[in-house]
Short mmCIF file of C-alpha atoms in Angstrom, two decimals:
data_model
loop_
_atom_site.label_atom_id
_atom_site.label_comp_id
_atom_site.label_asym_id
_atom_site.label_seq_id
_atom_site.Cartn_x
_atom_site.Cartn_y
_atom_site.Cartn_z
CA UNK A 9 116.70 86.43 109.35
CA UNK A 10 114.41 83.31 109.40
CA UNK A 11 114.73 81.37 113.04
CA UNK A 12 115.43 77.84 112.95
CA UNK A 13 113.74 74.94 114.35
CA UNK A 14 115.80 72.20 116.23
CA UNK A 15 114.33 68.79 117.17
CA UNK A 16 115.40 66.30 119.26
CA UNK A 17 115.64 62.97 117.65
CA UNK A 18 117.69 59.38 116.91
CA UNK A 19 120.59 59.89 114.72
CA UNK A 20 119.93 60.27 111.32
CA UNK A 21 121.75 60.98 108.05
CA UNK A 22 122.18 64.15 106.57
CA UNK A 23 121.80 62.83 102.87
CA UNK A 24 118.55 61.28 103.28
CA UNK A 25 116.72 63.49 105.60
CA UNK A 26 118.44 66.57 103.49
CA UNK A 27 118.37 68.54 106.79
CA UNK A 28 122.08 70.29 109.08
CA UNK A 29 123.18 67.77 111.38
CA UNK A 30 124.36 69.84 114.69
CA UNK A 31 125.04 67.57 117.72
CA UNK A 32 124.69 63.81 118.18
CA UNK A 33 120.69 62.99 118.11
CA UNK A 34 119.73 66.33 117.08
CA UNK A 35 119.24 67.88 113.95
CA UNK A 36 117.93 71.85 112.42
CA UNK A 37 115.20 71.79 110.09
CA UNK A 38 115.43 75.12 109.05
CA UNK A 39 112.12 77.00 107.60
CA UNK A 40 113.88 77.79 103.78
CA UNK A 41 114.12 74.06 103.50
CA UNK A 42 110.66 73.28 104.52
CA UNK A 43 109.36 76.34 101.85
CA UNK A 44 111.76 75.09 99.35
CA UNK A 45 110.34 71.75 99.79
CA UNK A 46 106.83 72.28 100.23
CA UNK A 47 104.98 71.31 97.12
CA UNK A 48 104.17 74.78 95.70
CA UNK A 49 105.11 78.18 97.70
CA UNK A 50 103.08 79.66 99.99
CA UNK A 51 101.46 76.51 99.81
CA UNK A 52 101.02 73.64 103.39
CA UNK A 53 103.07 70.79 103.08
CA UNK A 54 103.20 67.82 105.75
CA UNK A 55 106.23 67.62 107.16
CA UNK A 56 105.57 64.33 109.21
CA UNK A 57 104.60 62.46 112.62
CA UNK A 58 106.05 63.82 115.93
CA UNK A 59 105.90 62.30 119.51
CA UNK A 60 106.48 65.31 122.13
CA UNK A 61 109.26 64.64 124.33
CA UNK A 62 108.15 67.29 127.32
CA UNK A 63 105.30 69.07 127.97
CA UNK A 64 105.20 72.52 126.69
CA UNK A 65 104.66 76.29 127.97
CA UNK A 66 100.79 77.31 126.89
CA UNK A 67 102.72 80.60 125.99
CA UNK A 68 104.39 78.39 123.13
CA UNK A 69 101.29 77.18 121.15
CA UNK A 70 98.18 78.88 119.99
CA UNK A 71 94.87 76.54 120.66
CA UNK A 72 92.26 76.25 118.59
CA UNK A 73 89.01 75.00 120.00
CA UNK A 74 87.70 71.67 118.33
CA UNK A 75 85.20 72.83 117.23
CA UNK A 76 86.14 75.14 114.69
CA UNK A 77 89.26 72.80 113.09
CA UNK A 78 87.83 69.92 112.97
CA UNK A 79 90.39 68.30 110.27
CA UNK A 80 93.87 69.23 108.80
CA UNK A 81 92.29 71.46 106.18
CA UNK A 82 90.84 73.78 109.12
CA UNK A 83 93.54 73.92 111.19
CA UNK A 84 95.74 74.84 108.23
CA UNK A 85 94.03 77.54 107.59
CA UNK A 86 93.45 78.84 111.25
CA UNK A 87 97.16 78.54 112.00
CA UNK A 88 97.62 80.75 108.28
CA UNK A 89 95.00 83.25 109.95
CA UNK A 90 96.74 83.30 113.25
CA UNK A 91 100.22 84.23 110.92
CA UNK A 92 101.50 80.70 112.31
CA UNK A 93 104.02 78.49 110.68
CA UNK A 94 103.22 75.20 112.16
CA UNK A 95 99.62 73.41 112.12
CA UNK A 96 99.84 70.39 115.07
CA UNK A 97 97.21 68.27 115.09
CA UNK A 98 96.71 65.33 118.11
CA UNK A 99 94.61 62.91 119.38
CA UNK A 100 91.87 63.18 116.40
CA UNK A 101 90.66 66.41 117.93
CA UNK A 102 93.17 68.79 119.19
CA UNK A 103 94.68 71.86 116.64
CA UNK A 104 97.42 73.86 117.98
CA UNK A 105 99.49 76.32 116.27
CA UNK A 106 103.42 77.37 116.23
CA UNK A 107 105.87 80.01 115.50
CA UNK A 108 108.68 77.20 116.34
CA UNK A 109 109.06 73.77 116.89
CA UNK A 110 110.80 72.03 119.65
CA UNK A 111 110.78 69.22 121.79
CA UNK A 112 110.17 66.39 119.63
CA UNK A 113 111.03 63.30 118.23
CA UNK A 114 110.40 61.79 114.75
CA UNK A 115 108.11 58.62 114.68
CA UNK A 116 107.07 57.03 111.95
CA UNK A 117 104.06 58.18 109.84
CA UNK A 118 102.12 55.07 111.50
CA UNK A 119 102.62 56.33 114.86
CA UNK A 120 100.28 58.80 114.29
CA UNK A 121 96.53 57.28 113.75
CA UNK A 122 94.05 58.88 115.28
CA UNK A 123 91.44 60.43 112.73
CA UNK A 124 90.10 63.96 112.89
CA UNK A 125 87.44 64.72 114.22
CA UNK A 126 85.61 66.46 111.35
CA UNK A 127 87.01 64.04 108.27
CA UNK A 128 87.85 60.08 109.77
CA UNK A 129 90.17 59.47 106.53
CA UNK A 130 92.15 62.30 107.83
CA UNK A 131 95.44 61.09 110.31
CA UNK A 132 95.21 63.88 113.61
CA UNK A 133 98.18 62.81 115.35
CA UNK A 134 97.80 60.69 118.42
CA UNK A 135 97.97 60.20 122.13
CA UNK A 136 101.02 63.01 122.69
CA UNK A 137 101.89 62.48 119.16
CA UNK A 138 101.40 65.27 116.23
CA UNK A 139 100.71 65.16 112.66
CA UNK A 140 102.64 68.30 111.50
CA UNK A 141 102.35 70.48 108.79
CA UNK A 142 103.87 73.92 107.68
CA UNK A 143 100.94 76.30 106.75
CA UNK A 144 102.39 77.95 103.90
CA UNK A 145 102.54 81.23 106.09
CA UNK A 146 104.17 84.21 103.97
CA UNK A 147 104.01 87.67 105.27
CA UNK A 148 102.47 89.77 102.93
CA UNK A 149 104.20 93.04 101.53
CA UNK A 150 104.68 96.06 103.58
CA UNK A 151 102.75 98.65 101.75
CA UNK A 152 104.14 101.61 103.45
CA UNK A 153 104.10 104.07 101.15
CA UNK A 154 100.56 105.35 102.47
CA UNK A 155 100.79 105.74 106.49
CA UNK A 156 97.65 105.67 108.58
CA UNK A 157 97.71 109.09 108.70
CA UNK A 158 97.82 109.66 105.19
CA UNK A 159 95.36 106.86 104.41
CA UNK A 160 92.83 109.28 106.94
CA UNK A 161 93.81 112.89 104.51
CA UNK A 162 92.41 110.19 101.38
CA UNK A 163 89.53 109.29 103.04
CA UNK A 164 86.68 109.94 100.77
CA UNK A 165 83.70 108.95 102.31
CA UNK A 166 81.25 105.99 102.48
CA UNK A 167 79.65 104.68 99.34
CA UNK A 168 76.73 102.43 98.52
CA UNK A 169 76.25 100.64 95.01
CA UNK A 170 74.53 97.54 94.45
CA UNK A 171 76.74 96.99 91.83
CA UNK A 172 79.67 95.73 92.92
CA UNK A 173 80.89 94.19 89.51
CA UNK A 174 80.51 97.80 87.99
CA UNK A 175 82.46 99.45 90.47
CA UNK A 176 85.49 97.10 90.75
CA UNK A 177 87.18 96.42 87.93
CA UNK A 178 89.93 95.22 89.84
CA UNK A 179 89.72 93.90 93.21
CA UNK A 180 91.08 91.44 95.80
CA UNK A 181 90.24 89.61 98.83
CA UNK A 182 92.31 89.32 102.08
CA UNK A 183 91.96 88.65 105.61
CA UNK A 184 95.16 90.96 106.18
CA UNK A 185 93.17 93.75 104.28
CA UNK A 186 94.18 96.87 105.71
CA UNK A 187 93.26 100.85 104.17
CA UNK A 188 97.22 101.33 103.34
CA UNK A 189 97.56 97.78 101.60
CA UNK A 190 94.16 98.47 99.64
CA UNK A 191 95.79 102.17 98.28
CA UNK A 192 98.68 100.99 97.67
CA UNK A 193 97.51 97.95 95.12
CA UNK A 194 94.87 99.75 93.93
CA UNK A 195 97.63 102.95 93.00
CA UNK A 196 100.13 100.80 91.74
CA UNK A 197 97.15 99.10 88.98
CA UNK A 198 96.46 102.80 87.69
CA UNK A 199 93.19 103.45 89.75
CA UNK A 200 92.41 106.79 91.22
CA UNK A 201 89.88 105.44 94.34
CA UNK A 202 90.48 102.23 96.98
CA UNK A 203 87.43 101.03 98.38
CA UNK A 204 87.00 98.18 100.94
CA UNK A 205 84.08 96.84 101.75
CA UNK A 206 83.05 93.42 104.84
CA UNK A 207 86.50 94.26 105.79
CA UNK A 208 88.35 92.08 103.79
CA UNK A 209 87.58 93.23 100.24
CA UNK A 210 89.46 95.84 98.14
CA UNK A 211 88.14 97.23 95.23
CA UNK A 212 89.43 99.70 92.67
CA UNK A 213 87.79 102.25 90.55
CA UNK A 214 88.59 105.35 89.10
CA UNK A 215 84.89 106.47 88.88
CA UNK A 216 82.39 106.89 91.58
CA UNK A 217 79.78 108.97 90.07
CA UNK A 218 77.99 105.74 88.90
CA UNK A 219 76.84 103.20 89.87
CA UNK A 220 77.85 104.47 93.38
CA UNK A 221 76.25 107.44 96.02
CA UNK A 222 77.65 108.73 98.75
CA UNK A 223 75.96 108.15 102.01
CA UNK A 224 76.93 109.31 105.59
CA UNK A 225 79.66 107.84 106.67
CA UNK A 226 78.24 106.09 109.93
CA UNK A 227 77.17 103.85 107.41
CA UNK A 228 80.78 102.31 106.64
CA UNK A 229 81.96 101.71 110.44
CA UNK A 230 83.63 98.31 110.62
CA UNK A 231 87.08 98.74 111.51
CA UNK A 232 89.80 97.09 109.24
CA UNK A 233 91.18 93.76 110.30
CA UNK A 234 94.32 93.56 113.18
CA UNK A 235 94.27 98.07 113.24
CA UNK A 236 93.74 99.66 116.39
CA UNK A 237 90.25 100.70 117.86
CA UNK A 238 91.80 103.78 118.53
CA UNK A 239 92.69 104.66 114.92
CA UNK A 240 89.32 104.31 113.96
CA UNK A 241 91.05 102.95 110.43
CA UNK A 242 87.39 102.18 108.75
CA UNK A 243 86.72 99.36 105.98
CA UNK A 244 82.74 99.60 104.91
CA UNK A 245 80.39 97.30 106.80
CA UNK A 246 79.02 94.07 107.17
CA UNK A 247 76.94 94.67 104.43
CA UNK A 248 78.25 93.69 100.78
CA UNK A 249 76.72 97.35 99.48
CA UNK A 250 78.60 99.95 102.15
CA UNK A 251 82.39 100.93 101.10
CA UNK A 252 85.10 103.05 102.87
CA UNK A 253 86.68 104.99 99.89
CA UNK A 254 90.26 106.32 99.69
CA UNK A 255 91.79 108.41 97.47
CA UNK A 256 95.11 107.01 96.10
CA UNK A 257 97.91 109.24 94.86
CA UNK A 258 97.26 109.37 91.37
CA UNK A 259 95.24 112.00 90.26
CA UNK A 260 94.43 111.50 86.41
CA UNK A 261 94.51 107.63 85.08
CA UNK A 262 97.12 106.35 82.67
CA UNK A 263 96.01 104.92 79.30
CA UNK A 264 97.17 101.59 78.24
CA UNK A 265 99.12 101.36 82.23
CA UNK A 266 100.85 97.85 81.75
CA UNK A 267 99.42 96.31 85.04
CA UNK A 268 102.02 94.49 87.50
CA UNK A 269 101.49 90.83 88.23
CA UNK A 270 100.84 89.99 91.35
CA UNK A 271 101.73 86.42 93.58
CA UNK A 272 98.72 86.25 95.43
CA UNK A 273 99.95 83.19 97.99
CA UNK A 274 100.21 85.93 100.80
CA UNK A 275 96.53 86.45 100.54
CA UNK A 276 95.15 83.68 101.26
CA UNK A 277 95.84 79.97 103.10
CA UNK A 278 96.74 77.83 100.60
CA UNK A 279 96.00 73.82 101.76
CA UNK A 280 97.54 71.78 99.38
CA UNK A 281 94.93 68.69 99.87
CA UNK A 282 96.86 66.63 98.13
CA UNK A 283 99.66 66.78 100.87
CA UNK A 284 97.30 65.69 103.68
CA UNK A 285 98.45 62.30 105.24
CA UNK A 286 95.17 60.15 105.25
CA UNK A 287 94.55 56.77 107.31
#
């Protein structure tokens, strides 16, 4: 069941703020309305200019340092990586991220003109006032049909080929790459091998033989994003040419397999630029 947020505001209608009135001056915005309203799904959408009515607990909000979202587009899309539903920005130069909102009152969009730091057309909130936005956050499948365990019986080996365009016919890109997630996509497209190479990419093939070779497998050591040191869960290298192989559960291919379509808005942060309130 998705949570719901409640803010503290003025009294407001129901019909043209669309949102469950549930006490005098307050009011749930719940997160299906904000999806269902956001422009595309899995997409950001703005949802408006907040003033903070109390401080709150550091153990509420993820910080991001200024330096690395500088403007809505890069908070959005740390927030997304951080698997946060709410981008904050304030005072031109501060990025925070959110599970929940609370504490807040609605202000005009006005009230909130500071610019960003990296992009001065850009509105970043203001003095204890936040431009917020929903990140487009979706969780992405839960490809359980190959455990850890099972993923380590497939494992292969590591492969180099400087031909990565040969190798994949099929392939996707995903900070939330893990071996189980690769196998599974990779299985359910007809392919008889997952490889994932720089962590984040998953490739599929049925053949190996060429334009790939087999090389010791200290070559492919970079552990797969968010697993556990411990698991030693393994997805290629830094290098573009090293990937961790794994054997999916088909064992011949299948002619003329009818490939499932995907929605891809999981994979990726989706900023919907269009949506970003400018100065």
């Amino acid at each position: 069941m998705i949570p719901q947020t409640i803010f503290t505001t003025s009294p407001v209608s129901e019909k043209d703020l669309g949102k469950t009135l549930t006490a005098k001056n307050s009011f749930v915005f719940s997160y299906e309305l904000i999806i269902k309203n956001a422009k595309l799904p899995g997409h950001s959408a703005y949802i408006g200019c907040f003033q903070m009515t109390r401080e709150w607990r550091d153990d509420f909000v993820t910080h991001v340092p200024h330096t690395i979202a500088a403007n809505v587009q890069k908070c959005l899309e740390e927030c997304w990586a951080r698997r946060q539903r709410f981008a904050l920005l304030k005072e031109g130069q501060t990025c925070c991220c959110a599970v929940t909102l609370r504490a807040l009152s609605v202000k005009e969009n006005s009230d909130c003109t500071s610019p960003c730091l990296g992009d001065k057309k850009q509105a970043c909130g203001a003095p204890a006032h936040f431009s917020i936005y929903y990140t487009g956050y979706i969780e992405e499948p839960q490809f359980t049909k190959f455990s850890l365990v099972f993923g380590k019986k497939h494992f292969v080996g590591c492969y180099y080929t400087s031909d990565e365009n040969t190798l994949c016919p099929f392939a996707f890109t995903t900070q939330r790459l893990r071996a189980a997630m690769c196998m599974g996509v990779c299985e359910e497209n007809a392919y008889l091998y997952a490889a994932i190479t720089r962590v984040t990419r998953c490739c599929c093939t049925s053949t190996l033989d060429q334009p790939a070779n087999q090389v010791d497998k200290n070559m492919c050591q970079a552990l797969c994003s968010e697993s556990d040191p411990a698991d030693m869960e393994t997805c290629g290298s830094g290098s573009p040419y090293h990937f961790s192989v794994y054997r999916t559960g088909l064992f011949q291919t299948v002619p003329d397999y009818k490939r499932p379509e995907y929605d891809h808005v999981w994979m990726h942060p989706n900023v919907n630029e269009r949506d970003i309130h400018l100065l």
